[in-house]
């Protein structure tokens, strides 16, 4: 502050800093909604779901700085390995130009390590036919393509308005085939029209959701969510999941992925889906819960 500000401004900064210790002590007595900048209705919702201690931990986690990870098969100087293979942290800010250049070249991708989980659950191997639904912006599609290499078949689908960024990201993977289509309107004839398979060994659907599991990275979530979202979103997700299930071949695998922590979008939605579609198949029910992300 002494370098940047005038003497009166420096005094003001010091006065504020001297007040901070007592402020933090007093802040412990404030309501959670004020302390953690979270709507009270959402806090009460997760208290009911997960209890006081887990909700407190969740709120504290959302306030911590989000770490940026780079996923690449070809690490370069300046990247620090994380605990997850292929995911790296940036050593210092000086290498960001190099990172951006690699991203533009399609040799690196800015991606959270959580994205590896649904890919692992797909149990991929070379030669499989894979359908990636709600695929944009393409990070998971690229992971799938790298595992399949140039074998099998990978087809990605998303809304037409989402495809520009998607196509930019996958441009170095010519083996990826795609359809710009509303998934709820997707039919077998759409695949047949492009001479693509109509059923697949593996189907991944990463549905639109409340994003309550990534508020740390997307703090705008708390300002746009409303209680109505938790009735609207599960209805949409159930329709999307049901549609996705029609493209899975017998003995195939369907993986449902979301970055929400809300029970209405996860366990309760899954129970509803299974009740409507597979109520008599207990073996499928047990297996499907294992594949719940």
Tab-separated table of C-alpha atoms in Angstrom:
chain	number	residue	atom	x	y	z
A	1	UNK	CA	0.000	0.000	0.000
A	2	UNK	CA	2.919	2.385	0.667
A	3	UNK	CA	4.054	1.939	-2.918
A	4	UNK	CA	0.636	2.405	-4.502
A	5	UNK	CA	-1.298	4.797	-2.229
A	6	UNK	CA	-0.889	8.204	-0.653
A	7	UNK	CA	-0.137	8.557	3.088
A	8	UNK	CA	-3.805	9.215	4.055
A	9	UNK	CA	-4.868	6.148	2.064
A	10	UNK	CA	-2.196	4.021	3.739
A	11	UNK	CA	-3.504	5.112	7.153
A	12	UNK	CA	-7.003	4.101	6.104
A	13	UNK	CA	-5.761	0.651	4.989
A	14	UNK	CA	-3.985	0.180	8.321
A	15	UNK	CA	-7.117	1.205	10.226
A	16	UNK	CA	-9.171	-1.388	8.348
A	17	UNK	CA	-6.579	-4.105	8.931
A	18	UNK	CA	-6.474	-3.375	12.665
A	19	UNK	CA	-10.235	-3.920	12.803
A	20	UNK	CA	-10.166	-7.270	11.053
A	21	UNK	CA	-9.285	-9.550	14.032
A	22	UNK	CA	-12.203	-8.283	16.088
A	23	UNK	CA	-14.463	-8.400	13.027
A	24	UNK	CA	-13.701	-12.073	12.432
A	25	UNK	CA	-14.463	-12.842	16.063
A	26	UNK	CA	-17.797	-11.046	15.835
A	27	UNK	CA	-18.559	-12.684	12.491
A	28	UNK	CA	-18.747	-16.089	14.168
A	29	UNK	CA	-21.986	-14.946	15.786
A	30	UNK	CA	-23.607	-13.776	12.545
A	31	UNK	CA	-26.185	-15.937	10.735
A	32	UNK	CA	-24.672	-18.448	8.309
A	33	UNK	CA	-26.383	-16.731	5.376
A	34	UNK	CA	-24.405	-13.547	6.083
A	35	UNK	CA	-21.140	-15.234	7.032
A	36	UNK	CA	-21.072	-17.352	3.904
A	37	UNK	CA	-23.076	-15.215	1.457
A	38	UNK	CA	-25.604	-17.973	0.879
A	39	UNK	CA	-29.409	-17.693	0.689
A	40	UNK	CA	-30.969	-18.883	3.911
A	41	UNK	CA	-33.487	-21.092	2.089
A	42	UNK	CA	-30.619	-22.999	0.466
A	43	UNK	CA	-28.803	-23.411	3.782
A	44	UNK	CA	-31.967	-24.784	5.398
A	45	UNK	CA	-32.407	-27.142	2.462
A	46	UNK	CA	-28.998	-28.724	3.008
A	47	UNK	CA	-29.373	-28.753	6.757
A	48	UNK	CA	-32.428	-30.940	6.189
A	49	UNK	CA	-30.558	-33.153	3.721
A	50	UNK	CA	-27.127	-33.457	5.335
A	51	UNK	CA	-27.258	-32.104	8.887
A	52	UNK	CA	-25.605	-29.139	10.585
A	53	UNK	CA	-21.971	-30.302	10.543
A	54	UNK	CA	-21.912	-31.316	6.874
A	55	UNK	CA	-23.694	-28.127	5.836
A	56	UNK	CA	-21.158	-26.025	7.747
A	57	UNK	CA	-18.315	-27.859	6.029
A	58	UNK	CA	-19.970	-27.327	2.656
A	59	UNK	CA	-20.359	-23.583	3.266
A	60	UNK	CA	-16.745	-23.245	4.377
A	61	UNK	CA	-15.522	-25.161	1.321
A	62	UNK	CA	-17.388	-22.818	-1.009
A	63	UNK	CA	-15.457	-19.864	0.461
A	64	UNK	CA	-12.013	-21.324	-0.211
A	65	UNK	CA	-10.131	-20.330	-3.387
A	66	UNK	CA	-10.755	-22.658	-6.321
A	67	UNK	CA	-7.631	-24.215	-7.770
A	68	UNK	CA	-7.159	-24.262	-11.529
A	69	UNK	CA	-5.998	-27.521	-13.086
A	70	UNK	CA	-4.513	-28.210	-16.506
A	71	UNK	CA	-5.150	-31.582	-18.089
A	72	UNK	CA	-2.586	-32.696	-20.642
A	73	UNK	CA	-0.963	-35.878	-21.901
A	74	UNK	CA	2.259	-33.956	-22.542
A	75	UNK	CA	3.293	-32.003	-19.417
A	76	UNK	CA	5.791	-29.204	-19.859
A	77	UNK	CA	8.087	-27.165	-17.638
A	78	UNK	CA	6.179	-25.059	-15.131
A	79	UNK	CA	3.420	-27.594	-14.451
A	80	UNK	CA	3.289	-29.367	-11.091
A	81	UNK	CA	1.758	-32.885	-10.944
A	82	UNK	CA	-1.403	-33.244	-8.870
A	83	UNK	CA	-2.532	-36.412	-7.113
A	84	UNK	CA	-4.509	-37.306	-10.244
A	85	UNK	CA	-2.768	-38.572	-13.388
A	86	UNK	CA	-2.821	-36.132	-16.336
A	87	UNK	CA	-3.967	-33.218	-14.129
A	88	UNK	CA	-1.444	-30.502	-13.257
A	89	UNK	CA	-1.266	-27.267	-11.305
A	90	UNK	CA	0.495	-24.139	-12.522
A	91	UNK	CA	3.747	-23.458	-10.699
A	92	UNK	CA	3.644	-19.675	-11.163
A	93	UNK	CA	1.837	-17.052	-13.219
A	94	UNK	CA	4.718	-16.693	-15.682
A	95	UNK	CA	3.777	-19.856	-17.558
A	96	UNK	CA	0.140	-18.940	-18.244
A	97	UNK	CA	0.978	-17.680	-21.770
A	98	UNK	CA	2.489	-21.102	-22.471
A	99	UNK	CA	-0.611	-22.803	-21.033
A	100	UNK	CA	-2.962	-20.734	-23.204
A	101	UNK	CA	-0.864	-21.512	-26.281
A	102	UNK	CA	-1.100	-25.261	-25.583
A	103	UNK	CA	-4.859	-24.941	-25.041
A	104	UNK	CA	-5.233	-23.133	-28.386
A	105	UNK	CA	-3.237	-25.897	-30.041
A	106	UNK	CA	-5.508	-28.541	-28.534
A	107	UNK	CA	-2.629	-30.028	-26.508
A	108	UNK	CA	-3.975	-29.036	-23.079
A	109	UNK	CA	-7.354	-28.392	-21.493
A	110	UNK	CA	-8.316	-26.369	-18.418
A	111	UNK	CA	-10.407	-28.922	-16.537
A	112	UNK	CA	-11.308	-29.929	-12.987
A	113	UNK	CA	-10.108	-33.381	-11.831
A	114	UNK	CA	-13.700	-34.255	-10.892
A	115	UNK	CA	-14.397	-34.720	-14.597
A	116	UNK	CA	-12.328	-37.895	-14.587
A	117	UNK	CA	-14.884	-39.699	-12.364
A	118	UNK	CA	-17.698	-40.262	-14.887
A	119	UNK	CA	-15.100	-41.237	-17.484
A	120	UNK	CA	-13.679	-43.871	-15.125
A	121	UNK	CA	-17.185	-45.180	-14.470
A	122	UNK	CA	-17.702	-45.775	-18.185
A	123	UNK	CA	-15.129	-48.602	-18.002
A	124	UNK	CA	-13.819	-47.681	-21.419
A	125	UNK	CA	-11.592	-49.744	-23.645
A	126	UNK	CA	-10.575	-49.545	-27.255
A	127	UNK	CA	-13.138	-50.580	-29.824
A	128	UNK	CA	-16.286	-49.539	-27.928
A	129	UNK	CA	-19.094	-47.408	-29.306
A	130	UNK	CA	-19.636	-44.419	-26.998
A	131	UNK	CA	-22.386	-41.785	-27.006
A	132	UNK	CA	-21.693	-38.547	-25.101
A	133	UNK	CA	-24.869	-36.530	-24.445
A	134	UNK	CA	-24.912	-32.901	-23.266
A	135	UNK	CA	-21.318	-33.013	-24.473
A	136	UNK	CA	-20.372	-29.321	-24.732
A	137	UNK	CA	-17.878	-27.805	-24.129
A	138	UNK	CA	-16.148	-31.095	-24.925
A	139	UNK	CA	-13.738	-31.820	-22.075
A	140	UNK	CA	-15.164	-35.252	-21.301
A	141	UNK	CA	-15.488	-36.060	-25.006
A	142	UNK	CA	-11.762	-35.456	-25.395
A	143	UNK	CA	-10.978	-37.761	-22.464
A	144	UNK	CA	-13.080	-40.486	-24.084
A	145	UNK	CA	-11.385	-39.977	-27.459
A	146	UNK	CA	-7.939	-40.248	-25.895
A	147	UNK	CA	-8.827	-43.604	-24.331
A	148	UNK	CA	-10.460	-45.025	-27.465
A	149	UNK	CA	-7.642	-43.585	-29.598
A	150	UNK	CA	-8.791	-44.109	-33.175
A	151	UNK	CA	-10.773	-47.285	-32.531
A	152	UNK	CA	-14.470	-47.852	-31.991
A	153	UNK	CA	-16.799	-44.892	-32.370
A	154	UNK	CA	-17.512	-41.766	-30.356
A	155	UNK	CA	-20.528	-39.562	-31.051
A	156	UNK	CA	-21.297	-36.347	-29.136
A	157	UNK	CA	-24.616	-34.530	-29.019
A	158	UNK	CA	-25.639	-31.116	-27.720
A	159	UNK	CA	-27.841	-28.172	-28.602
A	160	UNK	CA	-26.912	-26.253	-31.781
A	161	UNK	CA	-26.160	-23.088	-29.801
A	162	UNK	CA	-23.552	-24.978	-27.753
A	163	UNK	CA	-21.659	-26.438	-30.662
A	164	UNK	CA	-19.384	-23.522	-31.627
A	165	UNK	CA	-17.220	-23.814	-28.521
A	166	UNK	CA	-17.475	-27.601	-28.614
A	167	UNK	CA	-16.154	-27.770	-32.176
A	168	UNK	CA	-13.317	-25.397	-31.345
A	169	UNK	CA	-12.245	-27.660	-28.472
A	170	UNK	CA	-12.356	-30.961	-30.388
A	171	UNK	CA	-10.827	-29.691	-33.624
A	172	UNK	CA	-7.663	-31.790	-33.153
A	173	UNK	CA	-9.715	-34.994	-32.731
A	174	UNK	CA	-11.133	-35.796	-36.178
A	175	UNK	CA	-12.411	-39.190	-34.981
A	176	UNK	CA	-15.118	-37.466	-32.874
A	177	UNK	CA	-18.460	-37.380	-34.671
A	178	UNK	CA	-21.253	-35.106	-33.536
A	179	UNK	CA	-24.883	-34.097	-33.850
A	180	UNK	CA	-26.226	-30.598	-33.144
A	181	UNK	CA	-29.605	-31.584	-31.747
A	182	UNK	CA	-31.930	-31.198	-28.773
A	183	UNK	CA	-31.514	-34.527	-26.970
A	184	UNK	CA	-35.214	-34.659	-26.136
A	185	UNK	CA	-35.930	-34.593	-29.870
A	186	UNK	CA	-33.157	-37.022	-30.783
A	187	UNK	CA	-34.316	-40.104	-32.727
A	188	UNK	CA	-32.668	-43.145	-34.239
A	189	UNK	CA	-33.223	-41.657	-37.679
A	190	UNK	CA	-30.883	-38.787	-36.744
A	191	UNK	CA	-28.099	-41.332	-36.292
A	192	UNK	CA	-29.057	-43.334	-39.334
A	193	UNK	CA	-29.029	-40.166	-41.444
A	194	UNK	CA	-25.305	-39.792	-40.700
A	195	UNK	CA	-24.613	-43.553	-40.865
A	196	UNK	CA	-23.943	-43.693	-37.136
A	197	UNK	CA	-24.873	-46.471	-34.687
A	198	UNK	CA	-28.327	-46.188	-33.114
A	199	UNK	CA	-27.339	-47.999	-29.884
A	200	UNK	CA	-24.065	-47.809	-27.956
A	201	UNK	CA	-21.910	-49.841	-25.573
A	202	UNK	CA	-21.504	-46.820	-23.328
A	203	UNK	CA	-23.699	-43.749	-22.921
A	204	UNK	CA	-22.679	-40.751	-20.794
A	205	UNK	CA	-25.124	-37.968	-19.982
A	206	UNK	CA	-23.850	-34.973	-18.010
A	207	UNK	CA	-27.127	-33.190	-17.400
A	208	UNK	CA	-27.811	-29.468	-16.862
A	209	UNK	CA	-28.057	-28.995	-13.106
A	210	UNK	CA	-28.108	-26.525	-10.219
A	211	UNK	CA	-24.268	-26.493	-10.001
A	212	UNK	CA	-24.495	-26.625	-6.204
A	213	UNK	CA	-21.406	-28.825	-6.132
A	214	UNK	CA	-19.214	-26.231	-7.848
A	215	UNK	CA	-20.171	-22.973	-6.125
A	216	UNK	CA	-16.517	-22.635	-5.145
A	217	UNK	CA	-15.712	-22.140	-8.850
A	218	UNK	CA	-19.040	-20.571	-9.861
A	219	UNK	CA	-20.107	-18.171	-7.080
A	220	UNK	CA	-22.761	-16.683	-9.381
A	221	UNK	CA	-24.816	-19.842	-8.733
A	222	UNK	CA	-26.061	-18.562	-5.380
A	223	UNK	CA	-27.449	-15.420	-7.014
A	224	UNK	CA	-29.384	-17.131	-9.793
A	225	UNK	CA	-30.810	-20.201	-8.049
A	226	UNK	CA	-34.392	-20.146	-6.802
A	227	UNK	CA	-36.468	-22.807	-4.994
A	228	UNK	CA	-38.351	-23.404	-8.263
A	229	UNK	CA	-35.147	-24.675	-9.882
A	230	UNK	CA	-35.295	-27.776	-7.691
A	231	UNK	CA	-38.583	-28.810	-9.211
A	232	UNK	CA	-37.857	-27.709	-12.787
A	233	UNK	CA	-34.353	-29.210	-13.047
A	234	UNK	CA	-35.191	-32.735	-11.793
A	235	UNK	CA	-38.097	-32.885	-14.257
A	236	UNK	CA	-35.756	-31.973	-17.115
A	237	UNK	CA	-33.033	-34.332	-15.885
A	238	UNK	CA	-35.463	-37.257	-15.678
A	239	UNK	CA	-36.598	-36.646	-19.259
A	240	UNK	CA	-32.996	-36.447	-20.465
A	241	UNK	CA	-31.939	-39.577	-18.584
A	242	UNK	CA	-34.938	-41.536	-19.855
A	243	UNK	CA	-34.146	-40.463	-23.400
A	244	UNK	CA	-30.469	-41.393	-22.954
A	245	UNK	CA	-31.424	-44.895	-21.787
A	246	UNK	CA	-33.065	-45.643	-25.169
A	247	UNK	CA	-29.670	-45.538	-26.897
A	248	UNK	CA	-27.937	-48.098	-24.648
A	249	UNK	CA	-27.434	-51.522	-26.206
A	250	UNK	CA	-28.305	-54.672	-24.204
A	251	UNK	CA	-25.654	-55.285	-21.527
A	252	UNK	CA	-24.383	-51.747	-22.159
A	253	UNK	CA	-23.635	-49.130	-19.524
A	254	UNK	CA	-25.346	-45.801	-18.891
A	255	UNK	CA	-23.588	-43.250	-16.666
A	256	UNK	CA	-25.496	-40.265	-15.254
A	257	UNK	CA	-23.316	-37.368	-14.157
A	258	UNK	CA	-24.082	-34.069	-12.474
A	259	UNK	CA	-22.190	-31.442	-10.480
A	260	UNK	CA	-25.050	-30.955	-8.031
A	261	UNK	CA	-25.124	-32.145	-4.424
A	262	UNK	CA	-28.913	-31.897	-4.232
A	263	UNK	CA	-30.789	-35.113	-3.440
A	264	UNK	CA	-33.594	-34.140	-5.830
A	265	UNK	CA	-31.082	-34.178	-8.680
A	266	UNK	CA	-29.254	-37.327	-7.609
A	267	UNK	CA	-30.626	-40.103	-5.351
A	268	UNK	CA	-34.285	-39.138	-5.546
A	269	UNK	CA	-34.135	-38.592	-9.288
A	270	UNK	CA	-32.404	-41.936	-9.764
A	271	UNK	CA	-34.962	-43.744	-7.628
A	272	UNK	CA	-37.735	-42.144	-9.671
A	273	UNK	CA	-36.077	-43.157	-12.936
A	274	UNK	CA	-35.587	-46.748	-11.814
A	275	UNK	CA	-39.113	-47.006	-10.443
A	276	UNK	CA	-40.591	-45.900	-13.764
A	277	UNK	CA	-38.292	-47.893	-16.025
A	278	UNK	CA	-36.732	-50.814	-14.163
A	279	UNK	CA	-38.890	-51.474	-11.100
A	280	UNK	CA	-38.674	-55.274	-11.516
A	281	UNK	CA	-34.954	-55.446	-12.271
A	282	UNK	CA	-33.332	-55.523	-8.829
A	283	UNK	CA	-29.927	-56.498	-10.238
A	284	UNK	CA	-29.978	-53.503	-12.552
A	285	UNK	CA	-31.010	-51.259	-9.659
A	286	UNK	CA	-28.014	-52.302	-7.539
A	287	UNK	CA	-25.613	-51.961	-10.460
A	288	UNK	CA	-27.029	-48.596	-11.495
A	289	UNK	CA	-26.563	-47.111	-8.023
A	290	UNK	CA	-22.907	-48.112	-8.198
A	291	UNK	CA	-22.591	-46.105	-11.380
A	292	UNK	CA	-24.238	-43.006	-9.913
A	293	UNK	CA	-21.794	-40.078	-10.041
